[in-house]
Short mmCIF file of C-alpha atoms and ligand atoms in Angstrom, two decimals:
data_model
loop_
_atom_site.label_atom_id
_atom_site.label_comp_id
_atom_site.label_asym_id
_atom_site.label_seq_id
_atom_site.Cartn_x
_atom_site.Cartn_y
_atom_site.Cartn_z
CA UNK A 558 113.68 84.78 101.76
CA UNK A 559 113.40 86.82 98.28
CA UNK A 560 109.49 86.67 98.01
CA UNK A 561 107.03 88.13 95.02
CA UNK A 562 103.96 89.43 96.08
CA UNK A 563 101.53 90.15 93.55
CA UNK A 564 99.12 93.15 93.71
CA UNK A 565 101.57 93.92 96.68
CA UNK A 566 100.73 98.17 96.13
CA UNK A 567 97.12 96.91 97.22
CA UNK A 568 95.26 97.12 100.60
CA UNK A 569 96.37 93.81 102.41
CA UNK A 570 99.27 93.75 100.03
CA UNK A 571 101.19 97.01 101.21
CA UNK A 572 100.49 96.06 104.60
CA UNK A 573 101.67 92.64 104.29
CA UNK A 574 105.04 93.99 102.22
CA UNK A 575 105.69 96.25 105.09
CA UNK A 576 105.79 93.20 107.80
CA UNK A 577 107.23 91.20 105.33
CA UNK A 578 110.46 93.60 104.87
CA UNK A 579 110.08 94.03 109.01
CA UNK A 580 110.81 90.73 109.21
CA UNK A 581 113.97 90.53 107.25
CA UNK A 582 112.86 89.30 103.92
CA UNK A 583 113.77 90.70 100.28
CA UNK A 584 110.49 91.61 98.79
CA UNK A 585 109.65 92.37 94.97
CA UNK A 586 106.38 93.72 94.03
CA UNK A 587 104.48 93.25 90.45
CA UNK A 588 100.83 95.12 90.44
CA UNK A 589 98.63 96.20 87.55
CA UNK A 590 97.57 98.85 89.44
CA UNK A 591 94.04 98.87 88.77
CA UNK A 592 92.87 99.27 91.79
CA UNK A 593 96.08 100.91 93.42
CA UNK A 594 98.62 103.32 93.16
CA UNK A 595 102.84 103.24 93.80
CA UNK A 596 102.23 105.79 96.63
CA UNK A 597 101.59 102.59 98.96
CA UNK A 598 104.75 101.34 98.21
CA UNK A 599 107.06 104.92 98.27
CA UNK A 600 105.18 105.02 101.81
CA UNK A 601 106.41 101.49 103.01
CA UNK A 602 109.81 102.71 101.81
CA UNK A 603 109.71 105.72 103.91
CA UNK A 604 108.17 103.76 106.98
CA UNK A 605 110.72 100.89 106.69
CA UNK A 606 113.92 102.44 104.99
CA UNK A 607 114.12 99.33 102.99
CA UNK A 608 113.65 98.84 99.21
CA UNK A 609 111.26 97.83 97.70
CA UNK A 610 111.46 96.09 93.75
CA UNK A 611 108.88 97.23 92.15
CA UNK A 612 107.34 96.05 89.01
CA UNK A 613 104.28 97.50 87.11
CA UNK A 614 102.89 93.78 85.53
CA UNK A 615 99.93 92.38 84.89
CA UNK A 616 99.11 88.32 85.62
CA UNK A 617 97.48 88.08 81.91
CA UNK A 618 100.93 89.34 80.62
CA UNK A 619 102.41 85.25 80.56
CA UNK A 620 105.70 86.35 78.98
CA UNK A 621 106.25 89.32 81.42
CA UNK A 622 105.60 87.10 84.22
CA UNK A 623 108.12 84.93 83.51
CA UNK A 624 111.02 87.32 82.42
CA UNK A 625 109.99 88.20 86.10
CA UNK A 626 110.63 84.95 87.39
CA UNK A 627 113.64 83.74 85.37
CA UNK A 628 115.34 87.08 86.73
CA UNK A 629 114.18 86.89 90.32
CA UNK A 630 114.67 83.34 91.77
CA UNK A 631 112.07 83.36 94.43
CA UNK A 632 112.00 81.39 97.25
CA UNK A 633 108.09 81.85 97.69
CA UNK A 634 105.16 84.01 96.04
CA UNK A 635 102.05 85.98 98.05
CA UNK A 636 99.46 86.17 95.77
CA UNK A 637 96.85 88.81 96.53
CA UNK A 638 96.32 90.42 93.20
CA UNK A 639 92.81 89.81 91.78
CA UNK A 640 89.71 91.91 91.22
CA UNK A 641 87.36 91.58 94.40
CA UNK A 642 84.07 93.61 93.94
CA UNK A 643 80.86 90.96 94.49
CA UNK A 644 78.50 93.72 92.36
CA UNK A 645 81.40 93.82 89.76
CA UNK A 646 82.19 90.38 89.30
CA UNK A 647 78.20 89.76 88.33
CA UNK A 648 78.13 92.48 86.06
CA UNK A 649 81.61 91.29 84.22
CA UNK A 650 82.19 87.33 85.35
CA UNK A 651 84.17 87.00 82.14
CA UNK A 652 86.20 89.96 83.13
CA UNK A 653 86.70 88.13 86.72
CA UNK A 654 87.15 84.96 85.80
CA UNK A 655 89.73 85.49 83.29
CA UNK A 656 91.69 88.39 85.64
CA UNK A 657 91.33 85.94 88.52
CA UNK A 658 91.57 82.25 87.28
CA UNK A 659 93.46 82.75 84.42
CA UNK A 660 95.62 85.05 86.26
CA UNK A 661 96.44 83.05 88.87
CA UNK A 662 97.05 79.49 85.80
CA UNK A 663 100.09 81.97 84.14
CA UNK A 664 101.39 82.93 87.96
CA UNK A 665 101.51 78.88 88.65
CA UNK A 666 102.62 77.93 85.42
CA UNK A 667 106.07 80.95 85.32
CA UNK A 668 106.08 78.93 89.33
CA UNK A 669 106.21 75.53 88.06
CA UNK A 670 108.45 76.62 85.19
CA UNK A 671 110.83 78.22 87.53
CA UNK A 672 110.95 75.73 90.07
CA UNK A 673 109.24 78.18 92.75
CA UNK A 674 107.02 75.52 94.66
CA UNK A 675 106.38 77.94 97.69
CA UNK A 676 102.67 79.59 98.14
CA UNK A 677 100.68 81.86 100.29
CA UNK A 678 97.00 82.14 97.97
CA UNK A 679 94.70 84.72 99.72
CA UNK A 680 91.24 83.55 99.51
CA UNK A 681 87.83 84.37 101.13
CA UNK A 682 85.27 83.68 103.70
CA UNK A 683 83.26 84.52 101.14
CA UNK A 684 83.87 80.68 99.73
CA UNK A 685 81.80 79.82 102.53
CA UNK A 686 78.69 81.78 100.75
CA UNK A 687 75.58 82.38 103.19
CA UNK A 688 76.30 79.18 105.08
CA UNK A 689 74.91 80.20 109.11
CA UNK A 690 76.59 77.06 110.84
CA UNK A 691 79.03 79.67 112.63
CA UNK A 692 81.54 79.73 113.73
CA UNK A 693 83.06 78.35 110.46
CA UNK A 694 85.98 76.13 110.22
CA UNK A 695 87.91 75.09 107.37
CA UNK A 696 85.87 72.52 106.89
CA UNK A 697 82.43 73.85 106.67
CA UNK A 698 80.96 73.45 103.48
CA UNK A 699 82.11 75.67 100.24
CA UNK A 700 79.21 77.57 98.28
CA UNK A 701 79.76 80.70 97.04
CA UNK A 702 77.00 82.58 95.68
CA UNK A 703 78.57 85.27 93.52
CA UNK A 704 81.44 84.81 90.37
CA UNK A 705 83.91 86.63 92.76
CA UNK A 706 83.23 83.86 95.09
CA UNK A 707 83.49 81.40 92.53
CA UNK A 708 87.08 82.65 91.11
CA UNK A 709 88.11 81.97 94.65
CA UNK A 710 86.52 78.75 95.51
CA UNK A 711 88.19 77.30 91.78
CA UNK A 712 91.47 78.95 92.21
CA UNK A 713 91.31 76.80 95.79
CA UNK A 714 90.06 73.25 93.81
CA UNK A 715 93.38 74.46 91.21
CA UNK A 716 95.83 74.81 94.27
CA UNK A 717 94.35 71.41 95.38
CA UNK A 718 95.03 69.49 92.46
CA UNK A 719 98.25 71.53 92.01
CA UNK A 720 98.98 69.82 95.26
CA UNK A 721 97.72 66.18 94.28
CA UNK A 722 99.54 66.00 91.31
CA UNK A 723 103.03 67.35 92.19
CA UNK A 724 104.71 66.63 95.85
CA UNK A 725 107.17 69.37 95.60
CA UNK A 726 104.49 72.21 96.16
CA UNK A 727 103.86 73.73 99.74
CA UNK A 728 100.57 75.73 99.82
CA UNK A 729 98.69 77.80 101.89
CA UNK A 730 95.02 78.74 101.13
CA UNK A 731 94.24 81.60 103.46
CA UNK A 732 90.83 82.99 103.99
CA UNK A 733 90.44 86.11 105.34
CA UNK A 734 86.91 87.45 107.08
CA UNK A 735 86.83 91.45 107.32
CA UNK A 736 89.83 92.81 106.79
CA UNK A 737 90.00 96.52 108.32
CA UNK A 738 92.16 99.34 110.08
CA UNK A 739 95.18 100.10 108.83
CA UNK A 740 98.96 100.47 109.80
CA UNK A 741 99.14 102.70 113.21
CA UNK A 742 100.97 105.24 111.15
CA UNK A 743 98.84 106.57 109.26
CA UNK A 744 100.30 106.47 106.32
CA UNK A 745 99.34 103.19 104.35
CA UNK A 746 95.62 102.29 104.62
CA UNK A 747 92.46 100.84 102.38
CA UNK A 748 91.97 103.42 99.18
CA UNK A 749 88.71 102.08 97.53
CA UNK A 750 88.04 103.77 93.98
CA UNK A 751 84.34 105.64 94.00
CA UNK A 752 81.79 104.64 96.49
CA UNK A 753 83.02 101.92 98.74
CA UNK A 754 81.78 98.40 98.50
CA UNK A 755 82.83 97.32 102.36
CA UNK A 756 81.15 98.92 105.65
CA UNK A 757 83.70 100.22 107.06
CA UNK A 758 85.44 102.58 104.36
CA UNK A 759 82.20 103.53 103.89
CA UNK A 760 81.68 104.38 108.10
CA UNK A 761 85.00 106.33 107.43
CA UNK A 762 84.15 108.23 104.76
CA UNK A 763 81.04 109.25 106.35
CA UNK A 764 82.96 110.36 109.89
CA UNK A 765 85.41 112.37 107.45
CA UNK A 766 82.04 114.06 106.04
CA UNK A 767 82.94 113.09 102.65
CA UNK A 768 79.08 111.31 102.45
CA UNK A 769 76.10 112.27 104.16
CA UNK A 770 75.25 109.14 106.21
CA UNK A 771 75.80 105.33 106.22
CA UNK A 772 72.75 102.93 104.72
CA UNK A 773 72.42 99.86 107.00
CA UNK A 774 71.44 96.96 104.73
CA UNK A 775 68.86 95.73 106.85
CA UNK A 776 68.18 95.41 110.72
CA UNK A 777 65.78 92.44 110.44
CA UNK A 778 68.07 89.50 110.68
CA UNK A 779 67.70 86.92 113.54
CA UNK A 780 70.57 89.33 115.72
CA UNK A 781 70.23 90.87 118.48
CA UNK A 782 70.27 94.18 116.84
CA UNK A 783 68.63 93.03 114.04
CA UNK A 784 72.15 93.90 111.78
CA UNK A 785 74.50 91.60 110.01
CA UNK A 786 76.99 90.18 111.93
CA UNK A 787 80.78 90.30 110.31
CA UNK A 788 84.13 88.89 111.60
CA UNK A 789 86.22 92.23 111.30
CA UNK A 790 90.03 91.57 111.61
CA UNK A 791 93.26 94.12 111.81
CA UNK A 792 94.75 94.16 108.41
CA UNK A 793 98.20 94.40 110.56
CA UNK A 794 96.86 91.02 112.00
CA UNK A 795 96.26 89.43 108.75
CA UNK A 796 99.98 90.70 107.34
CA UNK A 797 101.01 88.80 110.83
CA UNK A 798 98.87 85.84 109.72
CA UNK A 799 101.27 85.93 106.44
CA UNK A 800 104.80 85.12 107.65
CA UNK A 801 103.51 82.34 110.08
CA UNK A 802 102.18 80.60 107.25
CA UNK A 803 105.17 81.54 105.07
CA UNK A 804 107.52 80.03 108.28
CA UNK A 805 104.87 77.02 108.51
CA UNK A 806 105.35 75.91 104.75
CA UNK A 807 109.49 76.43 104.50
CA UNK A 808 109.74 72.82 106.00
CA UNK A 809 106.84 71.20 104.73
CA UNK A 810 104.80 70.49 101.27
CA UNK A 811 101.05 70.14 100.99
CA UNK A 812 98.32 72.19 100.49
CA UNK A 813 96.96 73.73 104.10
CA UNK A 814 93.94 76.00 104.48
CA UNK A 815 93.47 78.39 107.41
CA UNK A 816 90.43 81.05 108.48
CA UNK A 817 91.69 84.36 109.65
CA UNK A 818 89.48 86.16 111.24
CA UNK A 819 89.37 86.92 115.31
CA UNK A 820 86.70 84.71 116.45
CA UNK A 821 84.66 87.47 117.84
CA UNK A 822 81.37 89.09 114.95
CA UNK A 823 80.18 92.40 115.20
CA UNK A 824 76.84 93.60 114.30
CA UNK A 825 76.63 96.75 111.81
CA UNK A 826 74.79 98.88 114.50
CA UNK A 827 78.19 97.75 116.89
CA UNK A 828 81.07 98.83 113.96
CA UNK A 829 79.14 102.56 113.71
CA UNK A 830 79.23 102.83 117.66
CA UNK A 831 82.57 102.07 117.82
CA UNK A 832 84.01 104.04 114.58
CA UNK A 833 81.48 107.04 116.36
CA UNK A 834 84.04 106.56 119.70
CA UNK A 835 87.24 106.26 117.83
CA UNK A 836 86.45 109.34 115.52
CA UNK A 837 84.46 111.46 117.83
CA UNK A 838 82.51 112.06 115.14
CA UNK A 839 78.77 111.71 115.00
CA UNK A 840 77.77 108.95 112.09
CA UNK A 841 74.30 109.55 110.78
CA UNK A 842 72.63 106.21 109.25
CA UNK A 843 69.52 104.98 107.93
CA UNK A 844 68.00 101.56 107.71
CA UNK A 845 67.53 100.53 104.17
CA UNK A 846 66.52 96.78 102.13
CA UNK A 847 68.25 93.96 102.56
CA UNK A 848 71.48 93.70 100.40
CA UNK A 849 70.70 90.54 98.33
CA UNK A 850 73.15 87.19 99.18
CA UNK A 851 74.07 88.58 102.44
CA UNK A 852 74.33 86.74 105.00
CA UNK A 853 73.10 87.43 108.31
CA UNK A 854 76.36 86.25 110.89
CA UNK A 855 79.32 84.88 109.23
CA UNK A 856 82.59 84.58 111.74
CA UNK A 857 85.81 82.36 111.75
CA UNK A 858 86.70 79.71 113.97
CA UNK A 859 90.32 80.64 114.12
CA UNK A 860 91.41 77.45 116.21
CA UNK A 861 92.90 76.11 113.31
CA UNK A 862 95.47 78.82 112.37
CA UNK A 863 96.41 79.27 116.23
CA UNK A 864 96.86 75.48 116.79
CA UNK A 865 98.97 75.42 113.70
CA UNK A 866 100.53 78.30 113.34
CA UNK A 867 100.99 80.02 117.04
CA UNK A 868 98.92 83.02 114.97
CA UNK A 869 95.90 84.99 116.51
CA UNK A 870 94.75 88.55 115.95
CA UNK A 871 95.32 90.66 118.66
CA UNK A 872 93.72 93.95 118.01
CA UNK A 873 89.92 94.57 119.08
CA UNK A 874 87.42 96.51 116.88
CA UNK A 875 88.41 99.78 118.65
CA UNK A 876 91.80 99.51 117.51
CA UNK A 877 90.78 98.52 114.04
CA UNK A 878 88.63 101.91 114.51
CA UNK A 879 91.02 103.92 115.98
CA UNK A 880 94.00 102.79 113.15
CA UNK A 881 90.93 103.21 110.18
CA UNK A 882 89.91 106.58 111.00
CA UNK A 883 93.90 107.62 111.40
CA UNK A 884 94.19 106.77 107.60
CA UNK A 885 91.05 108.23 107.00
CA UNK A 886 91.70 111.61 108.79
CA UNK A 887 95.53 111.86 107.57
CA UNK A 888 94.31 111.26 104.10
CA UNK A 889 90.97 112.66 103.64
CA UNK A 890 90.99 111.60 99.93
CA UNK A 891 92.94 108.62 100.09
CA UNK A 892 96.51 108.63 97.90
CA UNK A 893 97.35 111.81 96.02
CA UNK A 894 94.92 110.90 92.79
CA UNK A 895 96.83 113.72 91.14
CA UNK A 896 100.36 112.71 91.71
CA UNK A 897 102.87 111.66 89.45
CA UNK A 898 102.65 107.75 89.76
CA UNK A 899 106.21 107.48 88.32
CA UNK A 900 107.81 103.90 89.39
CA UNK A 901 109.28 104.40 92.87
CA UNK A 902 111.05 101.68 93.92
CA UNK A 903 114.14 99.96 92.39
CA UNK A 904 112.84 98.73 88.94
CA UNK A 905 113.85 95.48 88.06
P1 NAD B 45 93.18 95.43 96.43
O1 NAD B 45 92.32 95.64 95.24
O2 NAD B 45 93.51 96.57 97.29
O3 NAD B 45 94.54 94.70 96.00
C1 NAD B 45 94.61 93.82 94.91
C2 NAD B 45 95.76 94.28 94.04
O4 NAD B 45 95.87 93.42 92.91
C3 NAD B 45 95.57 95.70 93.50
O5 NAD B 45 96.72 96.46 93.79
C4 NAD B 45 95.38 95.51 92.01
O6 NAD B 45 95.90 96.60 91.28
C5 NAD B 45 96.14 94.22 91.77
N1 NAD B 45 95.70 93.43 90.60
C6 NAD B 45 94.44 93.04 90.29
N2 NAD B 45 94.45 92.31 89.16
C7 NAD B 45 95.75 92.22 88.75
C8 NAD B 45 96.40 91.60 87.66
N3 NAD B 45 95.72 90.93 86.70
N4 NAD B 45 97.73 91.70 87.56
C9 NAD B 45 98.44 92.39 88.49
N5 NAD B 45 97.88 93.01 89.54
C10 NAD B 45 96.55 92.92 89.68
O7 NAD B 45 92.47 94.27 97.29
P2 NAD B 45 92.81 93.76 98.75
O8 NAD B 45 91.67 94.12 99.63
O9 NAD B 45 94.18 94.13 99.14
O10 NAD B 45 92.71 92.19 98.50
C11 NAD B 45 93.87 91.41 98.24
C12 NAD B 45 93.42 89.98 97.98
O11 NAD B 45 92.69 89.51 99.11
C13 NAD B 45 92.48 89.84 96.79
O12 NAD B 45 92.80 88.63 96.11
C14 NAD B 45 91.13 89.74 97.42
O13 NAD B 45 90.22 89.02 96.62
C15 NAD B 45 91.43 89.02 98.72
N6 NAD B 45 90.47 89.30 99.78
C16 NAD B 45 90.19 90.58 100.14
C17 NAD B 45 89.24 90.83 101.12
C18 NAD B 45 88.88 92.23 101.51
O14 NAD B 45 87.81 92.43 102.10
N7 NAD B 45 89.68 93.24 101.25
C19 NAD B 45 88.60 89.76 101.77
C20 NAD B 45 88.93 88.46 101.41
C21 NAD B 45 89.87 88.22 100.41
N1 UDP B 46 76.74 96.87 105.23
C1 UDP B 46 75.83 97.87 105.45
N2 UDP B 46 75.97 99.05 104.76
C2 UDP B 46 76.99 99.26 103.87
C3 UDP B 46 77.92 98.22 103.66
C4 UDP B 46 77.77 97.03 104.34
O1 UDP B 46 74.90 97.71 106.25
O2 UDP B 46 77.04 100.35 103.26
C5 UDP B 46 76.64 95.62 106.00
C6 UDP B 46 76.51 94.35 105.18
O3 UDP B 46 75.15 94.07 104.90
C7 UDP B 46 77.16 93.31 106.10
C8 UDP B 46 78.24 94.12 106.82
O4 UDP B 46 77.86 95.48 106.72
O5 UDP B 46 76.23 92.86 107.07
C9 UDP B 46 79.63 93.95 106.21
O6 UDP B 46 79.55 94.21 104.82
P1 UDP B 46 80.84 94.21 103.90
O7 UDP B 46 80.39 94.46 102.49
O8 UDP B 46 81.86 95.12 104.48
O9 UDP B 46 81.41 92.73 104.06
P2 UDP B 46 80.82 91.33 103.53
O10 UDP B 46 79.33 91.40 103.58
O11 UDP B 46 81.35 91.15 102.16
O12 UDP B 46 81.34 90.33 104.50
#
């Protein structure tokens, strides 16, 4: 299939590009790049000796987007760009809302315009907000409690009417837990800008020795530690979780909404241990507040996705470790921050 992936030079984007062209299909990027840089892509290129279309675009540009489209005839879209920081997104909800919702209304409308029915959304667990019926299926209640949470939870009540209204569209609502690790090379991996949001850049950072030690936001939850409890899953899993539901939709229309995550939480104290193994590096923490709207356990029932799909994640939290920390140490400071950024792929 030709297939455009938005904010494809991101984290689960470059990851899901590279098993995307490993799997045979023709693949054409548009990013912003606000929160990414080419060198993801250049580095798929490398690790896959395919091409890679690349096109610097942003959602909010309509009339870009659908010079895109009238030149590309896509069989189906990924969309993973959107802006995804929870403190962010309640500092600047207009900001998110419009970069996010509205974002996603021009990608649908250059779809519908095009006749491009075909669509993998990536959502969140965090639609689920601080609901602590776990595991969580697909059908446990939606309620998220921050405006990044919201832009998800609307784009999905969108897709749905999308759906309703027009019997040509196949969807696929995907909502990923804790996406972590990176590709067993080394060379494509999570680059967060400034101090990381997410545990475990964070652990990695601190193993690397580029901060002191890791704040654990709180250890007086009802866990056995104490520690919030997380569904961490292989981002190499989730790019896997991709082209099954890509295959699932090619015969079928609807709107279909999966969890991927592994099943399996992991308390904070348990992700340290574990990065402390993989790294064999000593990571110094402290126990600090709370982190307001957490919640304390929050992991998938995956059932769903494996019943319908034939996908599960495979890797453990070791591996997700041991392929985090080989990013981390091969690229102490992430992507070259200095380099060139000239377009590196094929422009269209
Ligand atoms: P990321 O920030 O690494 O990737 C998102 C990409 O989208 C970036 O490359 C960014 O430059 C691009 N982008 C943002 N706004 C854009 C716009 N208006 N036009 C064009 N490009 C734009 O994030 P990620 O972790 O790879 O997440 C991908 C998707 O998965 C996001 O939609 C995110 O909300 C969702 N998600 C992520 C996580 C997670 O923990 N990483 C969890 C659940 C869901
Ligand atoms: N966490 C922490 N210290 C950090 C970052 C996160 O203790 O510096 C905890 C957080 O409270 C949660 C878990 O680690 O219990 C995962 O947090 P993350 O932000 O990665 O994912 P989310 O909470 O969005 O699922």
């Amino acid at each position: 299939m030709k297939i455009l992936v938005t904010g494809g030079a991101g984290f689960i984007g470059s990851h899901t590009v590279l098993t995307l062209l490993e799997a045979g299909h023709e693949v054409v990027v548009i990013d912003n790049l606000v929160n990414s840089v080419v060198d993801s892509l250049e580095r798929i290129e490398e690790l896959t000796e395919k091409k890679i279309m690349f096109k610097e675009m942003d959602l909010l540009d309509y009339e870009g987007l659908l010079s895109v489209f009238a030149e590309g005839r896509f069989d189906s879209v990924v969309h993973f760009a959107g802006l995804k920081a929870v403190g962010e997104s309640a500092t600047e909800p207009l900001r998110y809302y419009r970069n996010n919702v509205a974002g996603t209304l021009n990608l649908l409308d250059c779809m519908q315009e095009t006749a491009v029915h075909r669509l993998v959304f990536s959502s969140s667990a965090t639609v689920y907000g601080a609901s602590e019926a776990v595991p969580l299926t697909e059908d446990s209640p939606l309620e998220a409690m921050n405006p990044y949470g919201r832009t998800k939870q609307q784009i999905e009540e969108i897709l749905s009417d999308l759906s309703a209204s027009d019997p040509r569209w196949g969807i696929a609502v995907l909502r990923y837990f804790n996406p972590v690790g990176a590709h067993e090379s080394g060379r494509i991996g999570e680059d967060p800008k400034g101090i990381p949001n997410n545990l475990l850049p964070y652990v990695a950072q601190v193993a690397a020795g580029r901060r002191d030690k890791v704040t654990i936001f709180g250890d007086d939850y009802m866990t056995e530690d104490g520690t919030g409890i997380r569904d961490y899953i292989h981002v190499m899993d989730l790019a896997a979780g991709h082209i099954a539901a890509l295959d699932f939709l090619v015969p079928r229309t609807g709107i279909f909404r999966w969890n991927l995550g592994t099943g399996r939480g992991s308390s904070v104290i348990e992700v340290i241990s574990a990065f402390a193994e993989a790294s064999g590096r000593p990571i110094p923490y402290e126990v600090g507040p709370r982190r307001p709207g957490d919640a304390a356990v929050s992991y998938a029932d995956p059932t769903a996705a494996f019943t319908d799909l034939g996908w599960r994640a495979h890797r453990n939290l070791s591996q997700m470790c041991t392929d985090h920390w080989g990013w981390q140490e091969a690229n102490p400071e992430g992507y070259a921050k200095t380099a060139d950024h000239a377009p590196p792929a094929s422009c269209l």
